[in-house]
Amino acid sequence: MSDAHSLDALIQALRRLPGVGVKSAQRIAFHLLQHDRAAAQSLSRALSDAAVNVRHCERCHTFTESAVCDTCLDEKRDQSILCVVETPADQSALERTGAYMGLYFVLMGKLSPLDGIGPNDLGLKKLFDRACDGEVQEVILATNFTAEGEATAHVISEGLKARGVKATRLARGVPVGSELEYVDLGTIAHALVDRR
Amino acid sequence: MSDAHSLDALIQALRRLPGVGVKSAQRIAFHLLQHDRAAAQSLSRALSDAAVNVRHCERCHTFTESAVCDTCLDEKRDQSILCVVETPADQSALERTGAYMGLYFVLMGKLSPLDGIGPNDLGLKKLFDRACDGEVQEVILATNFTAEGEATAHVISEGLKARGVKATRLARGVPVGSELEYVDLGTIAHALVDRR
């Protein structure tokens, strides 16, 4: 492949994607060039369009192409509840449940001291200002139930408590459709404590 | 993510890559837009450059940007041996050994009746013509040692035999550095039969 410079460049560029090593990059490049050049061209356009057009909503930080996203502009949504999530994918999962009609604040990350991501990088100041705007009555902390997600929820809940804003956390418990035998012990312990 | 149309388009385009499902596509899109827009732009350019510039070598079918690839043009290489491989990645693995100085014929695939890929799709006619050009003395079959690779090697070797051209196959045996205990039985059986 020594004299196909654009092929080598393509493999190098693919390797910068998360989770793509040199073998996957070769396989993807081979597939696109051999079987699907139309997909290569459309991915090329999609990448450049998205890199130029997608920005962050001024109110909730999620990805949008307008100054303020449709969700934040939707007057039918409950303006008094704010749900804090880590990523737009988490927001999208909550939306798909159809069970939440409030607004969002998307952190676009989580506290991660090892990666040098502190409260300022997540825009927590902006979140606290918003929570204190008089309209928000409750902040639901829906960060992930991982060590970093829990730490993030803890820091935010402390900050909200200091400002006198009510903070709640998604319930922990046994997932729907699961058999107790296969559920991890920490989850069962939480489900016992939070029984209703 | 309802009003970020270029984001949705990007996720759809990423899903067309082999081995990328909807979760990976979301994760890749999020990573690029949140942390590495430069990578998105450079991948966009690399994709479109490669889709436009990369074509197949007229002699060996591998990817190249010229009419004939550097390897085929290299007069120092042994013109009497032709090594048949499935993909440019296989060719590149053979090149990295430094143990082969002949020429190549890259099938750009393998016989695969279930996918509707027969002898005509692989350009076997062209391979046979080339093997009979008077210059080639030996064809080394270096397709993979999988069911489809073996079938491909078998069909090619029958065709070459009918034309009176010598065909050889890469040796099967115990991989260098491996312990017998962990080598599969089929491999050990082959290594016994082919002992030297």
PDB file of N, CA and C in Angstrom, chain A residues 79-148:
ATOM      1  N   GLN A  79     -41.192  24.049  33.231  1.00  0.00           N
ATOM      2  CA  GLN A  79     -40.006  24.890  33.412  1.00  0.00           C
ATOM      3  C   GLN A  79     -39.451  24.802  34.836  1.00  0.00           C
ATOM      4  N   SER A  80     -40.163  24.111  35.725  1.00  0.00           N
ATOM      5  CA  SER A  80     -39.745  24.135  37.128  1.00  0.00           C
ATOM      6  C   SER A  80     -38.847  22.941  37.495  1.00  0.00           C
ATOM      7  N   ILE A  81     -38.690  22.004  36.557  1.00  0.00           N
ATOM      8  CA  ILE A  81     -37.821  20.851  36.842  1.00  0.00           C
ATOM      9  C   ILE A  81     -36.659  20.830  35.859  1.00  0.00           C
ATOM     10  N   LEU A  82     -35.460  20.588  36.385  1.00  0.00           N
ATOM     11  CA  LEU A  82     -34.261  20.556  35.555  1.00  0.00           C
ATOM     12  C   LEU A  82     -33.604  19.199  35.774  1.00  0.00           C
ATOM     13  N   CYS A  83     -33.332  18.473  34.693  1.00  0.00           N
ATOM     14  CA  CYS A  83     -32.697  17.164  34.821  1.00  0.00           C
ATOM     15  C   CYS A  83     -31.247  17.272  34.341  1.00  0.00           C
ATOM     16  N   VAL A  84     -30.287  16.914  35.207  1.00  0.00           N
ATOM     17  CA  VAL A  84     -28.866  17.034  34.859  1.00  0.00           C
ATOM     18  C   VAL A  84     -28.358  15.693  34.346  1.00  0.00           C
ATOM     19  N   VAL A  85     -27.883  15.656  33.097  1.00  0.00           N
ATOM     20  CA  VAL A  85     -27.326  14.421  32.528  1.00  0.00           C
ATOM     21  C   VAL A  85     -25.905  14.679  32.040  1.00  0.00           C
ATOM     22  N   GLU A  86     -25.177  13.573  31.802  1.00  0.00           N
ATOM     23  CA  GLU A  86     -23.784  13.729  31.379  1.00  0.00           C
ATOM     24  C   GLU A  86     -23.668  14.070  29.893  1.00  0.00           C
ATOM     25  N   THR A  87     -24.444  13.388  29.052  1.00  0.00           N
ATOM     26  CA  THR A  87     -24.253  13.530  27.604  1.00  0.00           C
ATOM     27  C   THR A  87     -25.595  13.637  26.876  1.00  0.00           C
ATOM     28  N   PRO A  88     -25.580  14.117  25.628  1.00  0.00           N
ATOM     29  CA  PRO A  88     -26.801  14.145  24.816  1.00  0.00           C
ATOM     30  C   PRO A  88     -27.399  12.751  24.643  1.00  0.00           C
ATOM     31  N   ALA A  89     -26.558  11.685  24.669  1.00  0.00           N
ATOM     32  CA  ALA A  89     -27.082  10.325  24.527  1.00  0.00           C
ATOM     33  C   ALA A  89     -27.929   9.964  25.746  1.00  0.00           C
ATOM     34  N   ASP A  90     -27.479  10.395  26.948  1.00  0.00           N
ATOM     35  CA  ASP A  90     -28.270  10.151  28.159  1.00  0.00           C
ATOM     36  C   ASP A  90     -29.589  10.909  28.078  1.00  0.00           C
ATOM     37  N   GLN A  91     -29.509  12.154  27.599  1.00  0.00           N
ATOM     38  CA  GLN A  91     -30.723  12.970  27.447  1.00  0.00           C
ATOM     39  C   GLN A  91     -31.703  12.274  26.510  1.00  0.00           C
ATOM     40  N   SER A  92     -31.150  11.756  25.407  1.00  0.00           N
ATOM     41  CA  SER A  92     -31.984  11.091  24.414  1.00  0.00           C
ATOM     42  C   SER A  92     -32.634   9.832  24.997  1.00  0.00           C
ATOM     43  N   ALA A  93     -31.905   9.102  25.887  1.00  0.00           N
ATOM     44  CA  ALA A  93     -32.478   7.915  26.523  1.00  0.00           C
ATOM     45  C   ALA A  93     -33.653   8.322  27.409  1.00  0.00           C
ATOM     46  N   LEU A  94     -33.488   9.407  28.178  1.00  0.00           N
ATOM     47  CA  LEU A  94     -34.584   9.879  29.037  1.00  0.00           C
ATOM     48  C   LEU A  94     -35.785  10.311  28.196  1.00  0.00           C
ATOM     49  N   GLU A  95     -35.513  11.006  27.083  1.00  0.00           N
ATOM     50  CA  GLU A  95     -36.602  11.464  26.223  1.00  0.00           C
ATOM     51  C   GLU A  95     -37.396  10.287  25.677  1.00  0.00           C
ATOM     52  N   ARG A  96     -36.676   9.210  25.310  1.00  0.00           N
ATOM     53  CA  ARG A  96     -37.356   8.063  24.721  1.00  0.00           C
ATOM     54  C   ARG A  96     -38.298   7.379  25.709  1.00  0.00           C
ATOM     55  N   THR A  97     -38.056   7.542  27.031  1.00  0.00           N
ATOM     56  CA  THR A  97     -38.972   6.930  27.992  1.00  0.00           C
ATOM     57  C   THR A  97     -40.336   7.609  27.929  1.00  0.00           C
ATOM     58  N   GLY A  98     -40.376   8.884  27.497  1.00  0.00           N
ATOM     59  CA  GLY A  98     -41.631   9.618  27.469  1.00  0.00           C
ATOM     60  C   GLY A  98     -42.144   9.956  28.869  1.00  0.00           C
ATOM     61  N   ALA A  99     -41.303   9.695  29.897  1.00  0.00           N
ATOM     62  CA  ALA A  99     -41.762   9.853  31.279  1.00  0.00           C
ATOM     63  C   ALA A  99     -41.314  11.176  31.890  1.00  0.00           C
ATOM     64  N   TYR A 100     -40.588  11.987  31.130  1.00  0.00           N
ATOM     65  CA  TYR A 100     -40.064  13.237  31.699  1.00  0.00           C
ATOM     66  C   TYR A 100     -40.486  14.410  30.826  1.00  0.00           C
ATOM     67  N   MET A 101     -41.074  15.414  31.427  1.00  0.00           N
ATOM     68  CA  MET A 101     -41.541  16.556  30.641  1.00  0.00           C
ATOM     69  C   MET A 101     -40.918  17.878  31.089  1.00  0.00           C
ATOM     70  N   GLY A 102     -39.833  17.788  31.894  1.00  0.00           N
ATOM     71  CA  GLY A 102     -39.163  19.013  32.325  1.00  0.00           C
ATOM     72  C   GLY A 102     -38.056  19.406  31.361  1.00  0.00           C
ATOM     73  N   LEU A 103     -37.144  20.247  31.814  1.00  0.00           N
ATOM     74  CA  LEU A 103     -36.024  20.685  30.979  1.00  0.00           C
ATOM     75  C   LEU A 103     -34.735  19.954  31.383  1.00  0.00           C
ATOM     76  N   TYR A 104     -33.675  20.225  30.624  1.00  0.00           N
ATOM     77  CA  TYR A 104     -32.406  19.520  30.862  1.00  0.00           C
ATOM     78  C   TYR A 104     -31.258  20.490  31.102  1.00  0.00           C
ATOM     79  N   PHE A 105     -30.212  19.958  31.732  1.00  0.00           N
ATOM     80  CA  PHE A 105     -28.909  20.621  31.691  1.00  0.00           C
ATOM     81  C   PHE A 105     -27.905  19.519  31.381  1.00  0.00           C
ATOM     82  N   VAL A 106     -27.218  19.651  30.237  1.00  0.00           N
ATOM     83  CA  VAL A 106     -26.319  18.586  29.790  1.00  0.00           C
ATOM     84  C   VAL A 106     -24.878  18.997  30.117  1.00  0.00           C
ATOM     85  N   LEU A 107     -24.233  18.219  30.991  1.00  0.00           N
ATOM     86  CA  LEU A 107     -22.890  18.580  31.462  1.00  0.00           C
ATOM     87  C   LEU A 107     -21.843  18.449  30.363  1.00  0.00           C
ATOM     88  N   MET A 108     -22.099  17.604  29.373  1.00  0.00           N
ATOM     89  CA  MET A 108     -21.124  17.305  28.317  1.00  0.00           C
ATOM     90  C   MET A 108     -19.841  16.733  28.926  1.00  0.00           C
ATOM     91  N   GLY A 109     -20.029  15.881  29.937  1.00  0.00           N
ATOM     92  CA  GLY A 109     -18.878  15.246  30.571  1.00  0.00           C
ATOM     93  C   GLY A 109     -19.212  14.927  32.013  1.00  0.00           C
ATOM     94  N   LYS A 110     -18.190  14.609  32.786  1.00  0.00           N
ATOM     95  CA  LYS A 110     -18.387  14.314  34.209  1.00  0.00           C
ATOM     96  C   LYS A 110     -17.120  14.727  34.933  1.00  0.00           C
ATOM     97  N   LEU A 111     -17.232  14.943  36.241  1.00  0.00           N
ATOM     98  CA  LEU A 111     -16.037  15.255  37.017  1.00  0.00           C
ATOM     99  C   LEU A 111     -15.081  14.088  36.888  1.00  0.00           C
ATOM    100  N   SER A 112     -13.827  14.385  36.584  1.00  0.00           N
ATOM    101  CA  SER A 112     -12.860  13.321  36.378  1.00  0.00           C
ATOM    102  C   SER A 112     -11.475  13.874  36.680  1.00  0.00           C
ATOM    103  N   PRO A 113     -11.107  13.899  37.974  1.00  0.00           N
ATOM    104  CA  PRO A 113      -9.837  14.495  38.385  1.00  0.00           C
ATOM    105  C   PRO A 113      -8.648  13.903  37.623  1.00  0.00           C
ATOM    106  N   LEU A 114      -8.718  12.598  37.327  1.00  0.00           N
ATOM    107  CA  LEU A 114      -7.592  11.953  36.634  1.00  0.00           C
ATOM    108  C   LEU A 114      -7.387  12.532  35.236  1.00  0.00           C
ATOM    109  N   ASP A 115      -8.494  12.958  34.598  1.00  0.00           N
ATOM    110  CA  ASP A 115      -8.378  13.566  33.273  1.00  0.00           C
ATOM    111  C   ASP A 115      -8.312  15.084  33.370  1.00  0.00           C
ATOM    112  N   GLY A 116      -8.214  15.597  34.601  1.00  0.00           N
ATOM    113  CA  GLY A 116      -8.115  17.046  34.783  1.00  0.00           C
ATOM    114  C   GLY A 116      -9.419  17.787  34.516  1.00  0.00           C
ATOM    115  N   ILE A 117     -10.566  17.103  34.674  1.00  0.00           N
ATOM    116  CA  ILE A 117     -11.848  17.768  34.452  1.00  0.00           C
ATOM    117  C   ILE A 117     -12.489  18.105  35.801  1.00  0.00           C
ATOM    118  N   GLY A 118     -12.475  19.379  36.156  1.00  0.00           N
ATOM    119  CA  GLY A 118     -13.013  19.839  37.430  1.00  0.00           C
ATOM    120  C   GLY A 118     -14.334  20.559  37.233  1.00  0.00           C
ATOM    121  N   PRO A 119     -14.896  21.108  38.332  1.00  0.00           N
ATOM    122  CA  PRO A 119     -16.194  21.784  38.284  1.00  0.00           C
ATOM    123  C   PRO A 119     -16.267  22.906  37.244  1.00  0.00           C
ATOM    124  N   ASN A 120     -15.169  23.648  37.048  1.00  0.00           N
ATOM    125  CA  ASN A 120     -15.217  24.754  36.094  1.00  0.00           C
ATOM    126  C   ASN A 120     -15.366  24.263  34.661  1.00  0.00           C
ATOM    127  N   ASP A 121     -14.709  23.114  34.353  1.00  0.00           N
ATOM    128  CA  ASP A 121     -14.788  22.580  32.986  1.00  0.00           C
ATOM    129  C   ASP A 121     -16.205  22.134  32.642  1.00  0.00           C
ATOM    130  N   LEU A 122     -16.987  21.746  33.667  1.00  0.00           N
ATOM    131  CA  LEU A 122     -18.342  21.273  33.410  1.00  0.00           C
ATOM    132  C   LEU A 122     -19.364  22.411  33.419  1.00  0.00           C
ATOM    133  N   GLY A 123     -18.911  23.629  33.701  1.00  0.00           N
ATOM    134  CA  GLY A 123     -19.858  24.751  33.730  1.00  0.00           C
ATOM    135  C   GLY A 123     -20.843  24.651  34.877  1.00  0.00           C
ATOM    136  N   LEU A 124     -20.384  24.152  36.040  1.00  0.00           N
ATOM    137  CA  LEU A 124     -21.303  23.992  37.174  1.00  0.00           C
ATOM    138  C   LEU A 124     -21.817  25.345  37.673  1.00  0.00           C
ATOM    139  N   LYS A 125     -20.960  26.390  37.541  1.00  0.00           N
ATOM    140  CA  LYS A 125     -21.398  27.742  37.936  1.00  0.00           C
ATOM    141  C   LYS A 125     -22.682  28.121  37.186  1.00  0.00           C
ATOM    142  N   LYS A 126     -22.678  27.842  35.874  1.00  0.00           N
ATOM    143  CA  LYS A 126     -23.844  28.174  35.063  1.00  0.00           C
ATOM    144  C   LYS A 126     -25.067  27.366  35.504  1.00  0.00           C
ATOM    145  N   LEU A 127     -24.814  26.087  35.832  1.00  0.00           N
ATOM    146  CA  LEU A 127     -25.902  25.233  36.310  1.00  0.00           C
ATOM    147  C   LEU A 127     -26.491  25.795  37.609  1.00  0.00           C
ATOM    148  N   PHE A 128     -25.624  26.203  38.552  1.00  0.00           N
ATOM    149  CA  PHE A 128     -26.098  26.734  39.831  1.00  0.00           C
ATOM    150  C   PHE A 128     -26.870  28.037  39.622  1.00  0.00           C
ATOM    151  N   ASP A 129     -26.353  28.908  38.737  1.00  0.00           N
ATOM    152  CA  ASP A 129     -27.068  30.159  38.444  1.00  0.00           C
ATOM    153  C   ASP A 129     -28.468  29.861  37.925  1.00  0.00           C
ATOM    154  N   ARG A 130     -28.536  28.895  37.006  1.00  0.00           N
ATOM    155  CA  ARG A 130     -29.819  28.548  36.404  1.00  0.00           C
ATOM    156  C   ARG A 130     -30.771  27.992  37.465  1.00  0.00           C
ATOM    157  N   ALA A 131     -30.231  27.129  38.347  1.00  0.00           N
ATOM    158  CA  ALA A 131     -31.071  26.500  39.372  1.00  0.00           C
ATOM    159  C   ALA A 131     -31.613  27.548  40.342  1.00  0.00           C
ATOM    160  N   CYS A 132     -30.911  28.698  40.449  1.00  0.00           N
ATOM    161  CA  CYS A 132     -31.331  29.742  41.382  1.00  0.00           C
ATOM    162  C   CYS A 132     -32.119  30.850  40.684  1.00  0.00           C
ATOM    163  N   ASP A 133     -32.574  30.611  39.443  1.00  0.00           N
ATOM    164  CA  ASP A 133     -33.230  31.704  38.693  1.00  0.00           C
ATOM    165  C   ASP A 133     -34.657  31.964  39.162  1.00  0.00           C
ATOM    166  N   GLY A 134     -35.118  31.190  40.167  1.00  0.00           N
ATOM    167  CA  GLY A 134     -36.458  31.433  40.704  1.00  0.00           C
ATOM    168  C   GLY A 134     -37.512  30.554  40.067  1.00  0.00           C
ATOM    169  N   GLU A 135     -37.256  30.121  38.818  1.00  0.00           N
ATOM    170  CA  GLU A 135     -38.245  29.312  38.122  1.00  0.00           C
ATOM    171  C   GLU A 135     -38.066  27.821  38.460  1.00  0.00           C
ATOM    172  N   VAL A 136     -36.802  27.398  38.582  1.00  0.00           N
ATOM    173  CA  VAL A 136     -36.514  25.982  38.844  1.00  0.00           C
ATOM    174  C   VAL A 136     -36.817  25.630  40.297  1.00  0.00           C
ATOM    175  N   GLN A 137     -37.658  24.590  40.496  1.00  0.00           N
ATOM    176  CA  GLN A 137     -38.027  24.171  41.854  1.00  0.00           C
ATOM    177  C   GLN A 137     -37.283  22.912  42.286  1.00  0.00           C
ATOM    178  N   GLU A 138     -36.868  22.100  41.280  1.00  0.00           N
ATOM    179  CA  GLU A 138     -36.244  20.811  41.615  1.00  0.00           C
ATOM    180  C   GLU A 138     -35.215  20.465  40.538  1.00  0.00           C
ATOM    181  N   VAL A 139     -34.066  19.967  40.987  1.00  0.00           N
ATOM    182  CA  VAL A 139     -33.053  19.498  40.039  1.00  0.00           C
ATOM    183  C   VAL A 139     -32.908  17.989  40.214  1.00  0.00           C
ATOM    184  N   ILE A 140     -33.174  17.237  39.125  1.00  0.00           N
ATOM    185  CA  ILE A 140     -33.015  15.781  39.178  1.00  0.00           C
ATOM    186  C   ILE A 140     -31.616  15.421  38.694  1.00  0.00           C
ATOM    187  N   LEU A 141     -30.838  14.748  39.530  1.00  0.00           N
ATOM    188  CA  LEU A 141     -29.478  14.379  39.136  1.00  0.00           C
ATOM    189  C   LEU A 141     -29.529  13.026  38.442  1.00  0.00           C
ATOM    190  N   ALA A 142     -29.320  13.030  37.141  1.00  0.00           N
ATOM    191  CA  ALA A 142     -29.397  11.788  36.357  1.00  0.00           C
ATOM    192  C   ALA A 142     -28.047  11.470  35.727  1.00  0.00           C
ATOM    193  N   THR A 143     -26.958  11.772  36.456  1.00  0.00           N
ATOM    194  CA  THR A 143     -25.635  11.341  35.976  1.00  0.00           C
ATOM    195  C   THR A 143     -25.572   9.831  36.129  1.00  0.00           C
ATOM    196  N   ASN A 144     -24.581   9.213  35.471  1.00  0.00           N
ATOM    197  CA  ASN A 144     -24.491   7.760  35.498  1.00  0.00           C
ATOM    198  C   ASN A 144     -24.194   7.226  36.897  1.00  0.00           C
ATOM    199  N   PHE A 145     -24.523   5.946  37.118  1.00  0.00           N
ATOM    200  CA  PHE A 145     -24.287   5.341  38.432  1.00  0.00           C
ATOM    201  C   PHE A 145     -22.915   4.673  38.473  1.00  0.00           C
ATOM    202  N   THR A 146     -21.927   5.401  37.961  1.00  0.00           N
ATOM    203  CA  THR A 146     -20.540   4.968  38.021  1.00  0.00           C
ATOM    204  C   THR A 146     -19.849   5.802  39.094  1.00  0.00           C
ATOM    205  N   ALA A 147     -18.599   5.455  39.413  1.00  0.00           N
ATOM    206  CA  ALA A 147     -17.883   6.208  40.448  1.00  0.00           C
ATOM    207  C   ALA A 147     -17.837   7.695  40.086  1.00  0.00           C
ATOM    208  N   GLU A 148     -17.481   7.983  38.813  1.00  0.00           N
ATOM    209  CA  GLU A 148     -17.363   9.389  38.417  1.00  0.00           C
ATOM    210  C   GLU A 148     -18.724  10.081  38.355  1.00  0.00           C
TER     211      GLU A 148
END
